[in-house]
Short mmCIF file of C-alpha atoms in Angstrom, two decimals:
data_model
loop_
_atom_site.label_atom_id
_atom_site.label_comp_id
_atom_site.label_asym_id
_atom_site.label_seq_id
_atom_site.Cartn_x
_atom_site.Cartn_y
_atom_site.Cartn_z
CA MET A 769 -0.05 0.03 0.01
CA VAL A 770 1.30 3.46 -0.69
CA VAL A 771 0.14 6.12 1.90
CA LYS A 772 0.13 9.62 0.15
CA ARG A 773 1.91 13.15 2.00
CA SER A 774 0.06 15.30 3.01
CA GLY A 775 0.49 18.29 1.28
CA ILE A 776 1.35 20.46 3.79
CA GLY A 777 4.52 20.58 4.64
CA ASN A 778 6.38 21.51 7.37
CA GLY A 779 7.29 25.34 6.90
CA GLU A 780 3.66 25.78 6.59
CA ILE A 781 3.20 24.54 9.85
CA MET A 782 5.27 26.44 11.52
CA LYS A 783 3.89 29.44 10.07
CA ARG A 784 0.74 29.15 11.19
CA ILE A 785 1.25 28.24 14.46
CA ALA A 786 3.53 31.84 14.79
CA THR A 787 0.46 33.46 13.13
CA HIS A 788 -1.84 31.81 15.93
CA ILE A 789 0.54 32.76 18.61
CA LEU A 790 0.89 36.32 17.26
CA MET A 791 -3.54 36.51 17.96
CA ILE A 792 -3.41 35.33 21.04
CA VAL A 793 -0.39 38.10 22.25
CA ALA A 794 -2.92 40.13 19.75
CA ALA A 795 -5.39 39.52 21.53
CA GLY A 796 -4.02 40.25 25.24
CA ILE A 797 -2.78 43.22 24.23
CA LEU A 798 -6.20 44.61 23.32
CA SER A 799 -7.85 43.07 26.12
CA ILE A 800 -5.69 45.29 28.61
CA GLY A 801 -5.78 48.38 26.83
CA CYS A 802 -9.61 48.35 27.40
CA ALA A 803 -9.19 46.88 31.56
CA SER A 804 -7.17 50.58 31.72
CA ASN A 805 -9.11 52.24 29.48
CA HIS A 806 -12.05 50.65 31.87
CA LEU A 807 -9.30 51.89 34.49
CA ASN A 808 -10.30 55.68 33.97
CA GLU A 809 -13.81 55.54 34.37
CA VAL A 810 -13.39 54.80 37.90
CA LYS A 811 -13.44 57.66 40.34
CA LEU A 812 -10.85 58.77 42.53
CA PRO A 813 -10.83 60.73 45.31
CA ARG A 814 -8.87 63.55 45.75
CA GLU A 815 -6.83 66.03 48.67
CA PHE A 816 -8.12 69.39 48.94
CA HIS A 817 -5.44 71.62 47.89
CA PHE A 818 -6.16 75.84 47.86
CA LYS A 819 -4.27 79.14 46.26
CA VAL A 820 -6.33 82.99 48.02
CA ALA A 821 -5.16 86.21 46.96
CA VAL A 822 -6.41 89.29 48.68
CA ASN A 823 -8.30 92.09 47.07
CA PRO A 824 -7.20 95.34 48.71
CA CYS A 825 -9.73 97.91 49.51
CA THR A 826 -11.14 100.07 46.27
CA LYS A 827 -11.69 103.61 45.27
CA ALA A 828 -14.27 104.15 44.00
CA VAL A 829 -14.19 101.37 40.31
CA GLN A 830 -10.11 100.84 40.95
CA GLU A 831 -9.19 98.15 40.75
CA ASP A 832 -5.99 97.74 42.58
CA ASP A 833 -3.36 95.05 42.08
CA ILE A 834 -4.15 91.07 44.25
CA LEU A 835 -3.13 91.07 47.72
CA MET A 836 -1.45 87.13 48.62
CA HIS A 837 -3.28 86.75 51.90
CA PRO A 838 -1.01 86.34 55.13
CA ALA A 839 1.09 83.17 55.70
CA ASP A 840 0.01 83.23 59.15
CA VAL A 841 -3.24 83.56 59.58
CA PRO A 842 -5.17 80.31 59.41
CA PHE A 843 -8.90 80.68 57.91
CA GLY A 844 -12.20 79.26 56.54
CA VAL A 845 -13.59 77.09 54.69
CA TRP A 846 -17.09 75.01 53.76
CA SER A 847 -17.83 73.65 50.71
CA LEU A 848 -21.86 72.46 49.87
CA GLU A 849 -22.38 69.19 47.41
CA GLU A 850 -24.96 69.87 45.30
CA GLY A 851 -27.99 69.09 47.11
CA GLY A 852 -26.28 72.22 49.60
CA SER A 853 -25.57 69.28 53.01
CA ILE A 854 -22.43 70.57 54.05
CA TYR A 855 -18.84 69.03 53.55
CA LEU A 856 -15.76 70.94 55.19
CA ASP A 857 -17.42 72.10 58.26
CA ASN A 858 -15.46 75.08 58.71
CA GLU A 859 -12.63 74.07 57.59
CA LYS A 860 -9.47 75.59 58.78
CA VAL A 861 -7.13 76.11 56.00
CA ILE A 862 -3.39 76.06 56.88
CA CYS A 863 0.16 77.42 54.75
CA ALA A 864 1.78 74.21 53.57
CA GLY A 865 4.08 76.12 51.65
CA GLU A 866 4.28 79.33 48.81
CA ASP A 867 0.77 80.01 47.85
CA ASN A 868 -0.51 75.79 48.88
CA TRP A 869 -2.53 75.44 51.24
CA VAL A 870 -4.28 72.21 53.11
CA PRO A 871 -6.43 71.46 55.56
CA LEU A 872 -4.88 71.21 58.76
CA VAL A 873 -6.03 68.45 58.97
CA ASN A 874 -5.92 66.05 56.09
CA ARG A 875 -9.20 65.71 54.54
CA ILE A 876 -9.97 64.01 51.38
CA TRP A 877 -12.63 64.61 48.09
CA ASP A 878 -14.35 61.72 48.28
CA ALA A 879 -15.29 59.38 45.29
CA ASP A 880 -18.68 59.60 44.39
CA VAL A 881 -18.81 63.29 45.63
CA ASP A 882 -18.77 65.12 41.76
CA GLU A 883 -19.19 68.60 42.39
CA MET A 884 -18.64 71.22 45.46
CA ASN A 885 -19.25 74.70 45.89
CA PHE A 886 -17.21 76.70 48.51
CA LEU A 887 -16.54 79.82 50.39
CA ALA A 888 -13.85 80.98 52.48
CA TYR A 889 -14.04 83.73 54.88
CA SER A 890 -10.26 85.15 57.34
CA PRO A 891 -9.63 84.73 60.03
CA TYR A 892 -9.78 80.98 61.23
CA GLY A 893 -12.63 80.91 64.15
CA ARG A 894 -14.84 84.21 63.80
CA ALA A 895 -17.39 83.42 61.58
CA CYS A 896 -20.81 81.31 61.19
CA TYR A 897 -22.18 80.08 58.21
CA ASP A 898 -25.85 80.31 56.66
CA LYS A 899 -27.38 79.00 53.69
CA GLU A 900 -29.56 81.98 53.52
CA ARG A 901 -26.92 85.44 54.51
CA GLY A 902 -23.46 83.07 53.58
CA ILE A 903 -20.95 84.39 56.17
CA CYS A 904 -21.88 85.88 58.80
CA PHE A 905 -19.81 88.06 61.44
CA GLN A 906 -22.03 88.13 64.25
CA SER A 907 -20.86 91.44 67.37
CA TYR A 908 -17.98 92.17 65.72
CA ASP A 909 -16.00 95.04 67.79
CA ILE A 910 -13.78 96.87 66.85
CA GLU A 911 -11.90 96.70 69.66
CA GLU A 912 -11.31 93.82 68.19
CA ASP A 913 -8.84 94.98 65.52
CA TYR A 914 -9.34 92.55 62.63
CA ASP A 915 -9.06 92.32 59.24
CA LEU A 916 -11.77 90.53 58.63
CA MET A 917 -12.50 89.07 54.34
CA TYR A 918 -14.78 87.00 52.82
CA SER A 919 -15.89 85.01 49.96
CA HIS A 920 -18.69 84.99 47.33
CA PRO A 921 -19.18 81.43 47.05
CA LEU A 922 -17.23 79.84 43.93
CA LEU A 923 -19.74 77.61 42.48
CA HIS A 924 -19.85 73.88 40.72
CA GLN A 925 -15.84 73.15 41.62
CA LYS A 926 -15.75 70.19 39.69
CA LYS A 927 -13.59 67.27 41.81
CA ASP A 928 -11.95 65.56 38.29
CA SER A 929 -11.32 69.19 36.73
CA SER A 930 -7.72 69.07 35.05
CA GLN A 931 -6.78 72.42 37.81
CA GLU A 932 -6.56 70.20 41.05
CA ILE A 933 -5.66 74.31 43.54
CA ILE A 934 -8.48 75.64 44.29
CA HIS A 935 -8.50 79.23 44.25
CA ILE A 936 -10.47 81.31 47.03
CA SER A 937 -10.07 85.21 46.62
CA LEU A 938 -10.84 86.82 49.72
CA ASP A 939 -12.62 90.58 49.70
CA ARG A 940 -12.44 92.89 52.95
CA ALA A 941 -15.52 93.21 55.30
CA LEU A 942 -14.81 96.62 56.32
CA ALA A 943 -14.41 99.69 54.81
CA LEU A 944 -10.27 101.76 55.01
CA VAL A 945 -10.93 105.17 56.15
CA LYS A 946 -7.81 107.43 55.24
CA LEU A 947 -7.59 111.52 57.48
CA ARG A 948 -5.24 114.04 55.50
CA VAL A 949 -5.27 117.06 57.79
CA ARG A 950 -3.85 121.18 55.75
CA VAL A 951 -3.90 124.38 56.89
CA ALA A 952 -4.30 127.87 55.23
CA VAL A 953 -3.41 130.02 57.07
CA PRO A 954 -1.29 133.47 56.84
CA ASP A 955 2.16 133.07 57.59
CA TYR A 956 2.60 134.14 60.78
CA VAL A 957 0.70 131.70 62.92
CA ARG A 958 1.43 128.32 63.25
CA ILE A 959 -0.65 125.45 63.56
CA VAL A 960 0.09 123.04 65.98
CA VAL A 961 -1.77 119.46 65.63
CA LYS A 962 -1.74 117.05 69.30
CA ASN A 963 -4.79 114.86 68.28
CA VAL A 964 -7.14 114.05 65.42
CA CYS A 965 -10.89 112.50 66.76
CA ILE A 966 -14.30 111.73 64.73
CA ASP A 967 -16.10 111.31 66.86
CA GLY A 968 -20.00 109.16 67.13
CA ILE A 969 -18.09 105.86 64.71
CA MET A 970 -20.53 103.36 65.60
CA GLY A 971 -18.44 99.85 67.15
CA LYS A 972 -20.11 96.73 67.05
CA GLY A 973 -22.15 95.61 64.16
CA ASP A 974 -23.29 92.42 62.44
CA PHE A 975 -22.29 91.24 59.05
CA HIS A 976 -23.94 88.63 56.20
CA SER A 977 -22.29 88.76 52.60
CA LEU A 978 -25.23 87.28 50.88
CA PRO A 979 -27.61 87.95 48.93
CA GLU A 980 -24.94 91.04 49.38
CA PRO A 981 -22.35 91.83 51.77
CA GLU A 982 -24.12 93.91 54.49
CA TRP A 983 -23.79 95.50 58.26
CA SER A 984 -26.25 95.13 60.09
CA ASN A 985 -27.34 96.00 64.24
CA LEU A 986 -25.11 99.04 64.27
CA SER A 987 -24.47 100.75 67.87
CA ASP A 988 -22.41 102.39 70.42
CA GLY A 989 -21.28 104.85 69.16
CA ARG A 990 -17.57 106.08 69.90
CA SER A 991 -14.52 108.88 69.80
CA ILE A 992 -12.19 106.68 66.48
CA CYS A 993 -8.39 108.82 67.39
CA PHE A 994 -6.23 108.70 63.85
CA PHE A 995 -3.75 110.77 64.87
CA GLU A 996 -1.97 111.72 68.75
CA GLY A 997 0.86 113.21 68.88
CA HIS A 998 2.71 117.08 68.24
CA GLU A 999 2.58 118.42 64.67
CA ASP A 1000 3.30 121.27 63.25
CA LEU A 1001 1.59 122.63 59.46
CA SER A 1002 2.80 125.94 58.96
CA GLY A 1003 3.88 126.02 55.67
CA ASP A 1004 2.57 123.81 53.05
CA ILE A 1005 3.17 120.82 55.52
CA MET A 1006 -0.02 118.38 55.04
CA LEU A 1007 -0.44 115.70 58.13
CA ALA A 1008 -1.42 113.05 56.79
CA CYS A 1009 -3.32 110.64 59.58
CA GLU A 1010 -3.07 106.54 60.28
CA ASP A 1011 -5.56 104.75 58.26
CA LEU A 1012 -7.54 102.94 60.26
CA TYR A 1013 -10.49 100.41 58.84
CA MET A 1014 -14.12 101.02 60.11
CA LEU A 1015 -17.26 99.62 59.62
CA PRO A 1016 -19.59 100.30 57.02
CA GLN A 1017 -21.95 102.95 58.03
CA VAL A 1018 -23.52 105.66 56.92
CA SER A 1019 -24.57 108.48 59.07
CA ASP A 1020 -23.56 112.16 60.68
CA LEU A 1021 -20.14 112.51 62.36
CA ARG A 1022 -18.45 115.12 63.31
CA VAL A 1023 -14.79 115.42 63.53
CA ASN A 1024 -12.10 116.79 66.34
CA LEU A 1025 -8.69 118.66 66.44
CA LEU A 1026 -7.11 119.43 69.13
CA CYS A 1027 -4.71 121.95 68.52
CA ASP A 1028 -2.56 124.48 69.84
CA ILE A 1029 -2.49 128.17 67.98
CA ILE A 1030 0.28 130.42 67.72
CA SER A 1031 1.65 133.87 66.71
CA GLY A 1032 3.90 135.67 67.67
CA GLU A 1033 4.61 135.18 70.95
CA TYR A 1034 1.34 134.61 71.42
CA VAL A 1035 -0.09 130.96 72.06
CA LEU A 1036 -3.15 129.73 72.65
CA ARG A 1037 -3.11 125.48 73.93
CA ASP A 1038 -5.42 122.96 73.30
CA GLN A 1039 -8.21 124.99 71.36
CA VAL A 1040 -10.62 122.35 69.34
CA LEU A 1041 -11.57 122.84 66.24
CA SER A 1042 -15.12 121.19 65.33
CA GLN A 1043 -17.21 120.04 61.97
CA ASP A 1044 -19.87 117.68 61.66
CA PHE A 1045 -19.63 115.61 58.13
CA TYR A 1046 -21.59 113.32 55.97
CA VAL A 1047 -20.07 109.51 55.77
CA SER A 1048 -21.31 107.09 52.78
CA TRP A 1049 -18.48 104.01 55.01
CA LYS A 1050 -19.58 100.42 52.12
CA PRO A 1051 -17.87 97.17 52.54
CA GLY A 1052 -14.28 96.48 50.90
CA ARG A 1053 -13.64 100.67 49.62
CA ILE A 1054 -11.59 103.35 50.80
CA SER A 1055 -13.25 106.38 51.90
CA SER A 1056 -10.70 109.39 51.55
CA TYR A 1057 -10.64 112.75 53.59
CA ILE A 1058 -9.00 116.52 54.25
CA VAL A 1059 -9.55 117.99 56.63
CA LYS A 1060 -8.91 121.78 55.78
CA ILE A 1061 -8.54 124.89 58.36
CA ASP A 1062 -8.92 128.01 57.40
CA GLY A 1063 -7.45 132.16 58.07
CA ASN A 1064 -10.34 132.89 60.66
CA LEU A 1065 -9.89 128.96 62.50
CA ASP A 1066 -13.10 126.82 60.89
CA ILE A 1067 -13.13 124.02 59.31
CA ALA A 1068 -14.03 122.35 56.65
CA VAL A 1069 -13.85 118.26 55.47
CA ASP A 1070 -14.17 117.01 51.89
CA LYS A 1071 -14.26 114.16 50.43
CA ASP A 1072 -9.98 113.45 48.54
CA LYS A 1073 -10.34 112.89 44.74
CA GLU A 1074 -6.69 112.50 44.38
#
């Protein structure tokens, strides 16, 4: 009997085996690629990192450069999930390096929370949060001498954003008040200013940031001194008083200057020159005034437009 040999030679068999192996390897690579794509779709938690800047007080609509928040002053943060439930609850945030602020106690943005809104304030520990009124400073007294700051709501911050740092912008809740004193008297008259005070300034109040920043329940009118010393204003010398942060308010106040008035050998000591004036101080705004003393020793208070 004659046995016929197969038409497939050894070379063809090796070729088919190699092709089969390549198909298995390709299928494995494809499987790994699909698995990798699937892993990329998995929601992962992330840490909280903040960058914070301060909007300085502005005059009229003039905007100044952004200032960095003091590194040694912690600030507070609330964050709210889409449904309104609080996630970060008055979290204390500290500086961990240049332009990097983190919660004092490490907190993680959970994988199943896609989006949050943020509100912040400074300094830490001085505010509370109300869902209708936002950041609230209650029963604040200017003697506390804090530079109160708050943020407007930072809305719809997404966990999976390519921007990993949450940028917080703080506005000042107080008003900055500036006073300067100049004289327009004859050359033979010298005026030495000993103090400059404003009477009737409300020193206590409550603040809320929403729906608009506003101070309320203002009380405890008092006299605030902007200068104490001994300044001779003869000639063209102008006295620049200390710039002070005050509670925003709309009211009639009185400026008082305690002066020595000198003419030759004659000296009138501890003369009080006074004038009433109207103020409308706004949160985060500068109000500047020039107090002018004329030759009749009358004074006027004008808004400084310089």
